[in-house]
């Protein structure tokens, strides 16, 4: 093993010994090791920070407003690290496939990443299939407001999903770099919330 490889193995071992889970990500052609976050930061019942941002759906750019979206019903706000990466593409496809199920629960979906709007114009068509908007947070202000940044890379979003009720309160949060359960979990949270808020 090369001395560089040995140093990396030693670093991973130290992280594991501290109880941290590590993930490797290819960023700017370098391999970086990140400990995973213990969990999302906004808690159930916390007010969701309002925001407006440039967003794209179907390649069309517009100003997205969380407050306006909440007037129509619950919002699933999901943060993802970077457009066109493998996990984020898988996750986008899963949200696409579930759009009708979200509509049946009276909810809308918005994705947020640190990508610029030109990148997201393409991503909104090719991977989001023009089914839901993705918003640009190039300066990471929204990411930071929701405490959704990647450990050791504060301008990049972790994979965090929130469900926000129309009264702007957080009713569900889920953090995992795996894209597998974000859709299933947020849909179940919406079903549970709707079951408790059906008109009598």
Coordinates of C-alpha atoms in Angstrom, one line a residue:
X1 CA 0.0 0.0 0.0
X2 CA 1.3 3.5 -0.8
X3 CA 2.1 5.9 2.0
X4 CA -0.8 8.1 0.8
X5 CA -3.2 5.1 0.9
X6 CA -1.9 4.2 4.4
X7 CA -2.5 7.7 5.7
X8 CA -6.1 7.7 4.3
X9 CA -6.8 4.2 5.8
X10 CA -5.4 5.5 9.2
X11 CA -7.7 8.5 9.0
X12 CA -10.8 6.4 8.3
X13 CA -9.9 4.1 11.2
X14 CA -9.6 7.1 13.6
X15 CA -13.0 8.3 12.5
X16 CA -14.5 4.9 13.0
X17 CA -12.9 4.7 16.4
X18 CA -14.6 7.9 17.4
X19 CA -18.0 6.5 16.4
X20 CA -18.2 8.6 13.2
X21 CA -19.5 7.1 10.0
X22 CA -17.5 8.2 7.0
X23 CA -18.4 8.8 3.4
X24 CA -16.1 9.4 0.5
X25 CA -17.1 11.9 -2.2
X26 CA -15.4 12.9 -5.4
X27 CA -15.3 16.7 -5.4
X28 CA -13.0 18.7 -7.7
X29 CA -11.2 15.5 -8.6
X30 CA -10.2 14.9 -5.0
X31 CA -11.4 12.3 -2.6
X32 CA -12.6 13.8 0.6
X33 CA -13.7 11.9 3.7
X34 CA -16.7 13.4 5.7
X35 CA -18.2 12.2 8.9
X36 CA -21.9 11.9 8.5
X37 CA -24.2 14.2 10.5
X38 CA -26.0 12.7 13.5
X39 CA -29.3 14.1 12.3
X40 CA -31.1 17.1 10.9
X41 CA -31.1 20.2 13.0
X42 CA -34.5 21.8 12.9
X43 CA -36.8 20.0 15.3
X44 CA -40.4 19.0 15.0
X45 CA -42.6 22.1 15.8
X46 CA -39.8 24.6 14.9
X47 CA -40.9 27.4 12.5
X48 CA -39.5 26.8 9.0
X49 CA -37.4 29.8 7.9
X50 CA -39.1 31.6 5.0
X51 CA -37.2 32.1 1.8
X52 CA -37.4 33.1 -1.8
X53 CA -35.0 31.8 -4.4
X54 CA -34.5 31.5 -8.1
X55 CA -35.9 28.1 -9.1
X56 CA -36.4 26.1 -12.3
X57 CA -39.1 23.7 -13.5
X58 CA -39.0 22.4 -17.0
X59 CA -36.1 24.7 -17.7
X60 CA -38.1 27.8 -16.9
X61 CA -36.7 30.1 -14.2
X62 CA -38.9 31.9 -11.7
X63 CA -38.9 33.2 -8.2
X64 CA -40.0 30.5 -5.7
X65 CA -41.5 31.6 -2.4
X66 CA -42.0 29.2 0.4
X67 CA -44.7 31.4 2.0
X68 CA -46.7 31.3 -1.3
X69 CA -46.3 27.5 -1.6
X70 CA -47.5 27.0 1.9
X71 CA -50.7 28.8 1.1
X72 CA -51.6 25.8 -1.1
X73 CA -50.7 23.1 1.4
X74 CA -47.8 21.3 3.0
X75 CA -44.4 21.5 1.4
X76 CA -41.7 18.8 1.1
X77 CA -38.4 20.7 1.2
X78 CA -35.5 18.4 0.4
X79 CA -31.8 19.4 0.3
X80 CA -29.3 17.4 -1.8
X81 CA -25.6 17.8 -2.3
X82 CA -25.2 18.4 -6.0
X83 CA -27.1 18.1 -9.3
X84 CA -26.1 15.3 -11.7
X85 CA -24.3 13.2 -9.0
X86 CA -25.4 9.6 -8.7
X87 CA -27.3 9.8 -5.4
X88 CA -29.0 13.1 -6.2
X89 CA -30.1 11.8 -9.6
X90 CA -31.5 8.7 -8.1
X91 CA -33.3 10.8 -5.5
X92 CA -34.7 13.2 -8.1
X93 CA -36.1 10.2 -10.1
X94 CA -37.8 8.9 -6.9
X95 CA -39.4 12.3 -6.3
X96 CA -40.6 12.4 -9.9
X97 CA -42.2 9.0 -9.6
X98 CA -44.0 10.1 -6.4
X99 CA -45.3 13.5 -7.6
X100 CA -48.9 12.3 -8.0
X101 CA -48.8 10.7 -4.5
X102 CA -47.7 14.1 -3.1
X103 CA -50.5 15.8 -4.9
X104 CA -53.0 13.3 -3.5
X105 CA -51.8 14.4 0.0
X106 CA -52.2 18.1 -1.0
X107 CA -48.4 18.7 -0.9
X108 CA -45.8 20.2 -3.2
X109 CA -42.1 19.4 -3.5
X110 CA -39.1 21.7 -3.8
X111 CA -35.5 20.6 -4.0
X112 CA -32.6 22.9 -2.9
X113 CA -28.9 22.6 -3.6
X114 CA -25.9 24.9 -3.8
X115 CA -25.8 24.6 -7.6
X116 CA -26.3 27.7 -9.8
X117 CA -29.5 28.3 -11.7
X118 CA -28.0 27.5 -15.1
X119 CA -27.1 24.0 -13.8
X120 CA -30.5 23.5 -12.3
X121 CA -32.3 24.6 -15.5
X122 CA -30.8 21.5 -17.1
X123 CA -31.3 19.3 -14.0
X124 CA -35.0 20.3 -13.8
X125 CA -35.6 18.9 -17.3
X126 CA -33.3 15.9 -17.6
X127 CA -33.6 14.4 -14.1
X128 CA -36.6 16.1 -12.5
X129 CA -38.5 15.5 -15.7
X130 CA -40.2 18.9 -15.4
X131 CA -42.4 17.5 -12.5
X132 CA -41.2 19.8 -9.6
X133 CA -39.0 22.8 -9.1
X134 CA -35.4 22.9 -7.9
X135 CA -34.0 26.1 -6.3
X136 CA -30.5 27.5 -6.5
X137 CA -28.8 28.3 -3.2
X138 CA -25.3 29.2 -4.5
X139 CA -24.5 31.2 -1.4
X140 CA -25.9 28.5 0.9
X141 CA -28.1 30.9 2.9
X142 CA -31.1 28.6 2.8
X143 CA -28.9 25.6 3.6
X144 CA -27.5 27.4 6.6
X145 CA -31.0 28.6 7.7
X146 CA -32.1 25.0 7.8
X147 CA -28.9 23.7 9.4
X148 CA -28.6 21.4 6.4
X149 CA -25.0 21.8 5.5
X150 CA -22.6 18.9 4.9
X151 CA -20.1 18.5 7.8
X152 CA -16.7 19.9 6.9
X153 CA -18.2 21.4 3.7
X154 CA -20.5 24.1 4.9
X155 CA -21.5 25.4 1.4
X156 CA -22.7 22.0 0.3
X157 CA -26.1 20.6 1.4
X158 CA -26.4 17.3 3.2
X159 CA -29.2 15.1 2.1
X160 CA -32.0 16.4 4.4
X161 CA -35.8 16.3 3.9
X162 CA -38.3 18.3 5.8
X163 CA -42.1 18.3 5.7
X164 CA -43.5 21.7 6.5
X165 CA -47.2 22.3 7.4
X166 CA -49.2 25.2 6.1
X167 CA -48.7 27.0 9.5
X168 CA -45.0 27.0 8.6
X169 CA -44.1 24.4 11.3
X170 CA -41.7 21.5 10.7
X171 CA -43.7 18.3 11.1
X172 CA -41.0 15.9 9.9
X173 CA -37.3 15.7 9.2
X174 CA -35.0 13.0 7.9
X175 CA -31.3 13.0 7.3
X176 CA -29.4 10.3 5.3
X177 CA -26.9 10.5 2.5
X178 CA -28.7 7.4 1.1
X179 CA -31.4 8.6 -1.2
X180 CA -33.5 5.5 -0.6
X181 CA -36.0 6.4 2.1
X182 CA -36.5 10.2 1.6
X183 CA -39.6 9.8 -0.5
X184 CA -41.2 7.0 1.4
X185 CA -40.6 8.7 4.7
X186 CA -42.0 12.1 3.7
X187 CA -45.0 10.5 2.1
X188 CA -45.8 8.6 5.3
X189 CA -45.3 11.8 7.4
X190 CA -47.9 13.6 5.1
X191 CA -50.3 10.7 5.4
X192 CA -50.0 10.8 9.2
X193 CA -50.5 14.6 9.3
X194 CA -53.5 14.5 7.0
X195 CA -55.1 11.8 9.1
X196 CA -54.9 14.1 12.1
X197 CA -56.2 17.1 10.2
X198 CA -59.1 15.8 8.3
X199 CA -62.2 18.1 8.7
X200 CA -64.6 16.7 11.3

